[in-house]
PDB file of C-alpha atoms in Angstrom:
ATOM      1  CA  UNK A  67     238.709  81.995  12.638  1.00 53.00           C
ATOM      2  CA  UNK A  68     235.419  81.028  12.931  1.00 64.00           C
ATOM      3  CA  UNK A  69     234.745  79.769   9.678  1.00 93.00           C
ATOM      4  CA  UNK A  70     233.439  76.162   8.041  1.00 97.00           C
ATOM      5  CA  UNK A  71     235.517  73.599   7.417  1.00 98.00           C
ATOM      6  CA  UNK A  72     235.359  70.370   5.336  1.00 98.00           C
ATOM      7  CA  UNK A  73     237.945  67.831   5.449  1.00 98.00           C
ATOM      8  CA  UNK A  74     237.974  64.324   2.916  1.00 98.00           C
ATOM      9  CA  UNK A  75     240.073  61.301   4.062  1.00 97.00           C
ATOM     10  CA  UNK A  76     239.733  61.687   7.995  1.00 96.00           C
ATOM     11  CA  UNK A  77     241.896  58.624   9.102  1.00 94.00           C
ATOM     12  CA  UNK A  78     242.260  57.392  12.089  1.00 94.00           C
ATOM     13  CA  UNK A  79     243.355  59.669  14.522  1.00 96.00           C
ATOM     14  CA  UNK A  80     240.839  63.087  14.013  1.00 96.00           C
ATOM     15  CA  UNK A  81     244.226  65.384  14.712  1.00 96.00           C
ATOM     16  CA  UNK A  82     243.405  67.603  12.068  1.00 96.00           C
ATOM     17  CA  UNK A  83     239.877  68.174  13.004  1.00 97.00           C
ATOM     18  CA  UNK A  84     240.886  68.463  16.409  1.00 95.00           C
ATOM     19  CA  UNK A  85     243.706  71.154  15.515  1.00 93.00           C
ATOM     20  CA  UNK A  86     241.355  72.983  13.443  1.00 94.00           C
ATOM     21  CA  UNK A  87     238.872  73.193  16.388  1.00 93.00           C
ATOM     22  CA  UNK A  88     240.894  74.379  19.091  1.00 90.00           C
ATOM     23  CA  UNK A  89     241.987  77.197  16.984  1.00 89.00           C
ATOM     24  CA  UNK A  90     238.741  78.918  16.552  1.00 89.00           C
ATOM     25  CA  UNK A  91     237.103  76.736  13.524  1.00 93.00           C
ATOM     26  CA  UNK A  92     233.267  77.288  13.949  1.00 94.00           C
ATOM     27  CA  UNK A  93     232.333  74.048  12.494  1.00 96.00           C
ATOM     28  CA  UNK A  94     234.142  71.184  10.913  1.00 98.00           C
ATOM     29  CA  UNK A  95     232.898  68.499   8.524  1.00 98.00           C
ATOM     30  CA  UNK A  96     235.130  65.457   7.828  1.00 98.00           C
ATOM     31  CA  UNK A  97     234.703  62.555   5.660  1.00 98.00           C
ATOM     32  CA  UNK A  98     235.532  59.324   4.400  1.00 97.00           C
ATOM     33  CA  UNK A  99     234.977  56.141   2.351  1.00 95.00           C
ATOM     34  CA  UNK A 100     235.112  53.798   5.080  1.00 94.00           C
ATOM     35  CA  UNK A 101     234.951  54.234   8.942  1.00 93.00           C
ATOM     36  CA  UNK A 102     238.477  54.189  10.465  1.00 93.00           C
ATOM     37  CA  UNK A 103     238.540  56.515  13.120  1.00 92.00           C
ATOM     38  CA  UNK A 104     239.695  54.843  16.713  1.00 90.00           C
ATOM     39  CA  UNK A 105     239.141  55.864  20.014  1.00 89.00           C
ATOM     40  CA  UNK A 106     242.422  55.285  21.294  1.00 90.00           C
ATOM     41  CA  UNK A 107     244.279  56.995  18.693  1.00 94.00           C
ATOM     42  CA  UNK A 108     241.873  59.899  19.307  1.00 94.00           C
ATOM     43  CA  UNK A 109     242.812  60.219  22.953  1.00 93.00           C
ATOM     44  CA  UNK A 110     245.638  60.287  21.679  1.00 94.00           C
ATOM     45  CA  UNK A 111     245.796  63.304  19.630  1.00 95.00           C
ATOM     46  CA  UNK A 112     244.294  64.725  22.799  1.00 94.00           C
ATOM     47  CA  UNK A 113     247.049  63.836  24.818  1.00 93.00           C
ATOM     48  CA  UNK A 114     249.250  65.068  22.487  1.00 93.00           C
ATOM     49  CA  UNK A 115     247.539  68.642  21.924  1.00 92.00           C
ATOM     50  CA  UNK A 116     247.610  68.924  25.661  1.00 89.00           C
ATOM     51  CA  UNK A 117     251.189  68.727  26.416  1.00 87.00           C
ATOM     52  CA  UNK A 118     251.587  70.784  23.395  1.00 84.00           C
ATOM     53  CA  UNK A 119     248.502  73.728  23.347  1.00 71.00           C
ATOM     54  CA  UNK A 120     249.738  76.350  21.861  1.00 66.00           C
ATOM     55  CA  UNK A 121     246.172  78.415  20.987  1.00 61.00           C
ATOM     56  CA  UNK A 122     245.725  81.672  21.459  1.00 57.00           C
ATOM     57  CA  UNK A 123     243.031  80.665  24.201  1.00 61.00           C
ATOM     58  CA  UNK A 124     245.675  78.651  25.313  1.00 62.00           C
ATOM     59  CA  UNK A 125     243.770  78.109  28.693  1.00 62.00           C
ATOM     60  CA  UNK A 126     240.424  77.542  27.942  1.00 70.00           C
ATOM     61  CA  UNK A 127     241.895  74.956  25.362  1.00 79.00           C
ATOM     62  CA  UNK A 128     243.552  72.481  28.252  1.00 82.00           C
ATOM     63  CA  UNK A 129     240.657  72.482  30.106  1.00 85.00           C
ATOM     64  CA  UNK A 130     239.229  71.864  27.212  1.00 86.00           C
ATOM     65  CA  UNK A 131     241.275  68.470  26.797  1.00 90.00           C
ATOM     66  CA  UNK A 132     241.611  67.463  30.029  1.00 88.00           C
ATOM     67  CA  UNK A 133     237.746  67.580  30.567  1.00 88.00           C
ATOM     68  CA  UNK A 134     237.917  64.894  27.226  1.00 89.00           C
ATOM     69  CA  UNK A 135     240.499  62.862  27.976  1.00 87.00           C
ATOM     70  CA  UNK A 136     238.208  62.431  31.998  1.00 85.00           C
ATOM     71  CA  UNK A 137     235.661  61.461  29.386  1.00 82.00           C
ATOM     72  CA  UNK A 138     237.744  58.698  27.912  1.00 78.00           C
ATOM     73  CA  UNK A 139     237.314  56.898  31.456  1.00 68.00           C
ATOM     74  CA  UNK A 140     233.951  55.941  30.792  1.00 64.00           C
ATOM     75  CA  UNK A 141     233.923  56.409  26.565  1.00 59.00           C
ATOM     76  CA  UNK A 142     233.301  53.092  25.140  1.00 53.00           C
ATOM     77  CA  UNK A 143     231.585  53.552  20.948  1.00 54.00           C
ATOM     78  CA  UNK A 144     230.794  57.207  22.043  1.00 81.00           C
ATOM     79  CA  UNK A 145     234.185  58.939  20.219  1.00 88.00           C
ATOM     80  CA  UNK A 146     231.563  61.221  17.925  1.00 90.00           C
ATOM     81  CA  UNK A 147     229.456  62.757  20.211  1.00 90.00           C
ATOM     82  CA  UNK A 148     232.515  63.704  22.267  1.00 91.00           C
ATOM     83  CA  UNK A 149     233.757  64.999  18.456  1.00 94.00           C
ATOM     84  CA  UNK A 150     230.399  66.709  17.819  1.00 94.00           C
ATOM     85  CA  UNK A 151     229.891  68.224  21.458  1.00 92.00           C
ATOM     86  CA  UNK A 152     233.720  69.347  22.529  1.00 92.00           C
ATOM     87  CA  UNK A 153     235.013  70.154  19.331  1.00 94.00           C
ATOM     88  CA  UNK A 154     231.727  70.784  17.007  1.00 96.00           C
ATOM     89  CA  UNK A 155     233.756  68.284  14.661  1.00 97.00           C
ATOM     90  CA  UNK A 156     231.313  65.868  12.742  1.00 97.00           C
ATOM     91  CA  UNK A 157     232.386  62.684  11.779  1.00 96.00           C
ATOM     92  CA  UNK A 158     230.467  61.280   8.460  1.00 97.00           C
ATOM     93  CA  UNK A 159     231.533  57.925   7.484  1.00 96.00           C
ATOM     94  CA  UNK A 160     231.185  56.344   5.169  1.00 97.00           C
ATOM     95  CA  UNK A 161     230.432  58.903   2.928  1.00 97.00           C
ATOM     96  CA  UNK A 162     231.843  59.123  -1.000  1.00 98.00           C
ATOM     97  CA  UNK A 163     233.008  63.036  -1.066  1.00 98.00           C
ATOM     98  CA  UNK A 164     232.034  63.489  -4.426  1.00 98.00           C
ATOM     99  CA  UNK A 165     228.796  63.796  -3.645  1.00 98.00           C
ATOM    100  CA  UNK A 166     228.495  64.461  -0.270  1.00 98.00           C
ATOM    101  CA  UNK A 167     224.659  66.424  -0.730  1.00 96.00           C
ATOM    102  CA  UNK A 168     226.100  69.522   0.955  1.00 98.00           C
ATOM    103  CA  UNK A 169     224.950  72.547   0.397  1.00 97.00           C
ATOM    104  CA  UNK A 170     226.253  74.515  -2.396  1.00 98.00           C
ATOM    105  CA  UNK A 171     228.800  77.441  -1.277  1.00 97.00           C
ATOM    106  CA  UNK A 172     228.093  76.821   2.563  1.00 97.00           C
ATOM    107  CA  UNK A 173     232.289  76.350   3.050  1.00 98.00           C
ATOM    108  CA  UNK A 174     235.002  78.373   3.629  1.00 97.00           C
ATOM    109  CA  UNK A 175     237.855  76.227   3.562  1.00 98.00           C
ATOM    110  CA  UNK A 176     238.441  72.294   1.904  1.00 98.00           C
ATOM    111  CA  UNK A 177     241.389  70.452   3.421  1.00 98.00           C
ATOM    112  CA  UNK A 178     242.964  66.973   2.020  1.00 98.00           C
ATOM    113  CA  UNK A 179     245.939  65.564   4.037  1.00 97.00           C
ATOM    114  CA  UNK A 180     248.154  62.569   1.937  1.00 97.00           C
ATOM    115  CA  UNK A 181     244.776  61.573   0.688  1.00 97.00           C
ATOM    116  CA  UNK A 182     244.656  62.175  -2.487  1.00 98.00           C
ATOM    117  CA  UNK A 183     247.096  59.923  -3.675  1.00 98.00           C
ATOM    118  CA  UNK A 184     245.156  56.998  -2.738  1.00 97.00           C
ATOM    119  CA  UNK A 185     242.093  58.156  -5.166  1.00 98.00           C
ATOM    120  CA  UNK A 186     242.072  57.323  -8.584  1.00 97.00           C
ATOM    121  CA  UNK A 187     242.447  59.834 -11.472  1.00 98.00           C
ATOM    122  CA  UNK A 188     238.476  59.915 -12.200  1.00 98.00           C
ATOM    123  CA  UNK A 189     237.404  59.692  -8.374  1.00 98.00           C
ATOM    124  CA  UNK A 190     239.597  62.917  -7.667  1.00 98.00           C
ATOM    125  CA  UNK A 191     237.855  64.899 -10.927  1.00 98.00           C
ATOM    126  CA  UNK A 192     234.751  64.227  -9.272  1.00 98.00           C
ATOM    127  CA  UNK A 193     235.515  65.187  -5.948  1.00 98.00           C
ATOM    128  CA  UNK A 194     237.013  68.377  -6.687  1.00 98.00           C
ATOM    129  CA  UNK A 195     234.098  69.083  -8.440  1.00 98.00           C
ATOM    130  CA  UNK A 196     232.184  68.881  -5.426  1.00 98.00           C
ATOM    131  CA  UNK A 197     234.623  70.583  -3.563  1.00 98.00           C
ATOM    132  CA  UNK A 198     233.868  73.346  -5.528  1.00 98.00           C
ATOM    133  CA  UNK A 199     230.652  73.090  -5.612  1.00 98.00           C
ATOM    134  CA  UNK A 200     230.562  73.802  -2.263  1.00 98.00           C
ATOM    135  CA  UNK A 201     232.982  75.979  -1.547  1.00 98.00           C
ATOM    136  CA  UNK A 202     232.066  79.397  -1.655  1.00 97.00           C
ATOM    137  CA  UNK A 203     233.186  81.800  -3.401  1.00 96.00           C
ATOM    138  CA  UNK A 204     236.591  82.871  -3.339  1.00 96.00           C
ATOM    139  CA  UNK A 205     236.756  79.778  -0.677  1.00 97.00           C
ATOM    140  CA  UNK A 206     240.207  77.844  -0.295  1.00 98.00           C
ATOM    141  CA  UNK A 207     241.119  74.157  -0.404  1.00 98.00           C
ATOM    142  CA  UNK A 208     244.567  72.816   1.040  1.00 98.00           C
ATOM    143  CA  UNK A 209     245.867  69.684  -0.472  1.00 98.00           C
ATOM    144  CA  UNK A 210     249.251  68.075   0.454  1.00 98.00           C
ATOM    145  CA  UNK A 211     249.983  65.072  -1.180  1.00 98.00           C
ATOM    146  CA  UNK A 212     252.477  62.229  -0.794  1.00 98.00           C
ATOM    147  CA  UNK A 213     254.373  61.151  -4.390  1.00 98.00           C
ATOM    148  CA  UNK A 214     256.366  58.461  -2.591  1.00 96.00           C
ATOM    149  CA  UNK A 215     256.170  54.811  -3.123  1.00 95.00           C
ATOM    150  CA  UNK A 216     254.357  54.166  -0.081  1.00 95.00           C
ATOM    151  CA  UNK A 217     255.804  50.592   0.051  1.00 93.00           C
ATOM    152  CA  UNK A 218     259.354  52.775   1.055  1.00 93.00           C
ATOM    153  CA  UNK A 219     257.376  54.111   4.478  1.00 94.00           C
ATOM    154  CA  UNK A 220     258.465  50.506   5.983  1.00 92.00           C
ATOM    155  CA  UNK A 221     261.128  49.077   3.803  1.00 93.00           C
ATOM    156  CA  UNK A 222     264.233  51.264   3.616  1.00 90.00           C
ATOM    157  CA  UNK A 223     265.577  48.930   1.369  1.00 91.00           C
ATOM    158  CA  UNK A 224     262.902  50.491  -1.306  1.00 91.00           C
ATOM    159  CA  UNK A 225     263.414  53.844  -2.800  1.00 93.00           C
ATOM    160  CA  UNK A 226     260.641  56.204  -2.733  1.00 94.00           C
ATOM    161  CA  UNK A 227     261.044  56.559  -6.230  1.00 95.00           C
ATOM    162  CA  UNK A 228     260.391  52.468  -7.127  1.00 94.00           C
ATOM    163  CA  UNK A 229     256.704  52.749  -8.228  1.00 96.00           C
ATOM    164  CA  UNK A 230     258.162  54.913 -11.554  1.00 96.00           C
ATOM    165  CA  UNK A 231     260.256  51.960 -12.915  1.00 95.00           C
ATOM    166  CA  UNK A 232     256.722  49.862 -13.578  1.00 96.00           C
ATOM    167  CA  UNK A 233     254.288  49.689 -16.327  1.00 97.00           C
ATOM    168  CA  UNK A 234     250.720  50.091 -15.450  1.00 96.00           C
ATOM    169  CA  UNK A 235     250.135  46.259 -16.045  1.00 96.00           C
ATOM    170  CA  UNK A 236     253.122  45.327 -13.800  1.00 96.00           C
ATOM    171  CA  UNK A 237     252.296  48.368 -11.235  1.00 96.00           C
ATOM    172  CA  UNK A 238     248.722  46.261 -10.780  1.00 95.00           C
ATOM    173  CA  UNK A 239     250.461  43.069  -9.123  1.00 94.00           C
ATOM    174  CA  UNK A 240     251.793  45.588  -6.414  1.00 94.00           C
ATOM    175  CA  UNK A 241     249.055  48.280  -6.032  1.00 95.00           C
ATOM    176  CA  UNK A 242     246.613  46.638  -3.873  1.00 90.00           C
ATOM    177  CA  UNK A 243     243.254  48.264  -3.608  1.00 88.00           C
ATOM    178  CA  UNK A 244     243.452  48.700   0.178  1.00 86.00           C
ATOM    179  CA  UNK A 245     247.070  50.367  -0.595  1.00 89.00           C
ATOM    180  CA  UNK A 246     246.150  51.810  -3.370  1.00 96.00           C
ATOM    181  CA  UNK A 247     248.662  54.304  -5.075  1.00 97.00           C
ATOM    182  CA  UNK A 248     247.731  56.490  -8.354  1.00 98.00           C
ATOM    183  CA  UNK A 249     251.498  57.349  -9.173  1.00 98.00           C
ATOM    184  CA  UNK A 250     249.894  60.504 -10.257  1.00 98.00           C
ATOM    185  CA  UNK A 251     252.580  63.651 -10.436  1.00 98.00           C
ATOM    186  CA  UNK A 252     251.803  67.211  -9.277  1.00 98.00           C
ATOM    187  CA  UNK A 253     251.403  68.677 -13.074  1.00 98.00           C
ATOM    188  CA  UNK A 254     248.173  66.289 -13.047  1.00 98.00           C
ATOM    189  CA  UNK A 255     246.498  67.420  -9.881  1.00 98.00           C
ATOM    190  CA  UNK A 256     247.013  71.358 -11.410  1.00 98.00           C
ATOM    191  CA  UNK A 257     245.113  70.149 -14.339  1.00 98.00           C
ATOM    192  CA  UNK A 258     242.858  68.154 -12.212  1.00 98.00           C
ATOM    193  CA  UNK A 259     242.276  71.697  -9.871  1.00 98.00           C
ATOM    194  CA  UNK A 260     242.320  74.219 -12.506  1.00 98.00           C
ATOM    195  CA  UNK A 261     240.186  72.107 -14.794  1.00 98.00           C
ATOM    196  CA  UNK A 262     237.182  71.797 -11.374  1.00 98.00           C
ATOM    197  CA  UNK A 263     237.593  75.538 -11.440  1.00 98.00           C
ATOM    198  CA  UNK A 264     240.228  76.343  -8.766  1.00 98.00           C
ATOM    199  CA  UNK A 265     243.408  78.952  -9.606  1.00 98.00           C
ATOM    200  CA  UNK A 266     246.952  77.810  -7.720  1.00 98.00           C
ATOM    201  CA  UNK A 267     247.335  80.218  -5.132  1.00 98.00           C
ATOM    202  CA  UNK A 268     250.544  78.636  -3.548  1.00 98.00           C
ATOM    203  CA  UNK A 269     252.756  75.669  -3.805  1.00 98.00           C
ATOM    204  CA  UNK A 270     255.426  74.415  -1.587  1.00 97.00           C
ATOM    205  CA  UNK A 271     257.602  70.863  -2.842  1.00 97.00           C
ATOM    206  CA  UNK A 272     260.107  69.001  -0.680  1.00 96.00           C
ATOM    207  CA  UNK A 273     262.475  67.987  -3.421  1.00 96.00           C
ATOM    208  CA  UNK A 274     264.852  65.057  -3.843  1.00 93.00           C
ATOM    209  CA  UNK A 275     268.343  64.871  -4.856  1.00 90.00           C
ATOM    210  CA  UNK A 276     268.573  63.983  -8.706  1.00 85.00           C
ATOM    211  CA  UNK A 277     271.224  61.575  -7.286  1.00 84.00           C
ATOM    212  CA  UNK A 278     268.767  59.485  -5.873  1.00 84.00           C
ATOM    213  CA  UNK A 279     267.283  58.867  -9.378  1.00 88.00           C
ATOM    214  CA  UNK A 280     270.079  57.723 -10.754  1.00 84.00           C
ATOM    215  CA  UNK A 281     269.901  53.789 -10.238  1.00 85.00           C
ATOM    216  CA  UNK A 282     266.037  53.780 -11.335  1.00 90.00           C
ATOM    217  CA  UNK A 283     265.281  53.012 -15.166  1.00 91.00           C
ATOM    218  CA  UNK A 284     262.008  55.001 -15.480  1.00 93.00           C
ATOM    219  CA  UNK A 285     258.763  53.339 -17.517  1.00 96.00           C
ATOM    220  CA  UNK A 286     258.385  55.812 -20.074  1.00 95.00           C
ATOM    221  CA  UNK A 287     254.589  56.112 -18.542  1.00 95.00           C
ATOM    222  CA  UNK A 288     256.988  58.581 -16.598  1.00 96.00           C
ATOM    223  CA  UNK A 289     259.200  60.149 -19.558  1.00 91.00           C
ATOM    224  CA  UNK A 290     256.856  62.739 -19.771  1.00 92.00           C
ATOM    225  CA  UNK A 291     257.705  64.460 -16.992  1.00 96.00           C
ATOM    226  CA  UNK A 292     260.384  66.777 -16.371  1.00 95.00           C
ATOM    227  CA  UNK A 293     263.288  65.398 -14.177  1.00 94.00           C
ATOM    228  CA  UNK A 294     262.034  68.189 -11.172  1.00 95.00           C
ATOM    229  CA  UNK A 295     259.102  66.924 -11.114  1.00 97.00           C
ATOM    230  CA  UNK A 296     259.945  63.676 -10.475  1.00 96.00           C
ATOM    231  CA  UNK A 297     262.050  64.435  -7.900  1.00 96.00           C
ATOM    232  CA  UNK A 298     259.412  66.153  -6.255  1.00 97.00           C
ATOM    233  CA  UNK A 299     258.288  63.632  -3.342  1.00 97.00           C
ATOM    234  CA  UNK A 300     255.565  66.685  -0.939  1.00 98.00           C
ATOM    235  CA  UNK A 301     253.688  69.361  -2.409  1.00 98.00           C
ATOM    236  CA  UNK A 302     250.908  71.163  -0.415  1.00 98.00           C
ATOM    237  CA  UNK A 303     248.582  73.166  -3.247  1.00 98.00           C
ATOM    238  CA  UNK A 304     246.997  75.955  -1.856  1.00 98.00           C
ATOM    239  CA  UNK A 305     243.880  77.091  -4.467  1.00 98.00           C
ATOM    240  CA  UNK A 306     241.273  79.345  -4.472  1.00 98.00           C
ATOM    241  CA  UNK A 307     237.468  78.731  -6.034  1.00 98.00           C
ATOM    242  CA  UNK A 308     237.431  81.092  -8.961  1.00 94.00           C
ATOM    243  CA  UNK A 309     234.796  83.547  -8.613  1.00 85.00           C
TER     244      UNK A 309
END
């Protein structure tokens, strides 16, 4: 692989930048608004990626991890520089990724995991101007985003469709800004992409059953969009800088 990576919306637990690494990435750049990474959730994506190498250095990888996870015995605020030195992953928090001062077209790939649909609409046009920006030519960003009603995650008595039955104005009493949801649909992040200068390479859904629409009375904020759309609830846009 051996190629640069930068990642926006890191979370908590690195296991992307981690995944990325042990599979040949060269050098991986991840950032985010606010600093949430945790040391214990990182040991655990360790942990996890050692019971479950499956690199094509396969060896070299679990000593890899098991020489981290001794570290972990005396690791107390230290979680980066094991990041930076084992896995040549840097951690940049916080750090607003539309304007991150990168250099332009120093990176191969952009990835974005359920992130996205916590930015609002004018946040994301900026940062996917940066992305490609850059990106170099020809260079790749992956994007999966979540459409659910992330309130459904730990209330199964909520449908993942709820959030499109609200107004904007009622939507606001709900969408707290440290839970924040854009109800955004996937025909606005292609404009959004194609618009910062990216072409759709790929694009895979996980669809819903139009049955479970059938008891929600949509806002008509969401009338504009075709019915399988809505039921759309995953995508994961693959698209490539335009050169």
């Amino acid at each position: 692989m051996k190629q640069f990576f930068f990642e926006f919306g890191t979370g908590w637990d690195m296991f992307a930048p981690i995944g990325f690494s042990l599979n040949g990435a060269k050098k991986y750049i991840t950032v985010d608004i606010n600093r949430y990474v945790h040391p214990e959730l990182v040991k655990n994506t360790i942990e996890v990626y050692k019971r479950n190498v499956r690199c094509d250095n396969g060896i070299q990888s679990n000593a890899k991890l098991e020489r981290c996870l001794g570290r972990f015995v005396k690791l107390t605020d230290k979680v980066e520089d094991l990041l930076r030195e084992e896995f040549a992953v840097e951690y940049v928090a916080p750090l607003d990724a539309g304007n991150t001062n990168f250099e332009s077209n120093s990176f191969d790939y952009v990835i974005s995991n359920v992130t996205l649909e916590h930015i609002p609409y004018k946040d994301i046009e900026r940062i996917f101007g940066e992305c490609n920006r850059i990106l170099k030519p020809g260079g790749l960003i992956s994007a999966t985003v979540d459409y659910s009603d992330h309130f459904a995650h730990s209330d199964p008595n909520i449908s993942v469709f709820n959030y499109i039955k609200y107004s904007d104005l009622e939507w606001e009493k709900y969408n707290s800004s440290i839970h924040f949801q854009n109800r955004l649909k996937r025909s606005d992040y292609i404009k959004l992409l194609t618009n910062s200068g990216f072409e759709i390479v790929n694009l895979f859904s996980i669809v819903s059953k139009e049955n479970e629409l059938k008891d929600i009375k949509l806002d008509k904020k969401f009338a504009k969009y075709p019915l399988e759309e809505l039921l759309v609830t995953h995508d994961h846009f693959l698209a490539r800088k335009k050169v």
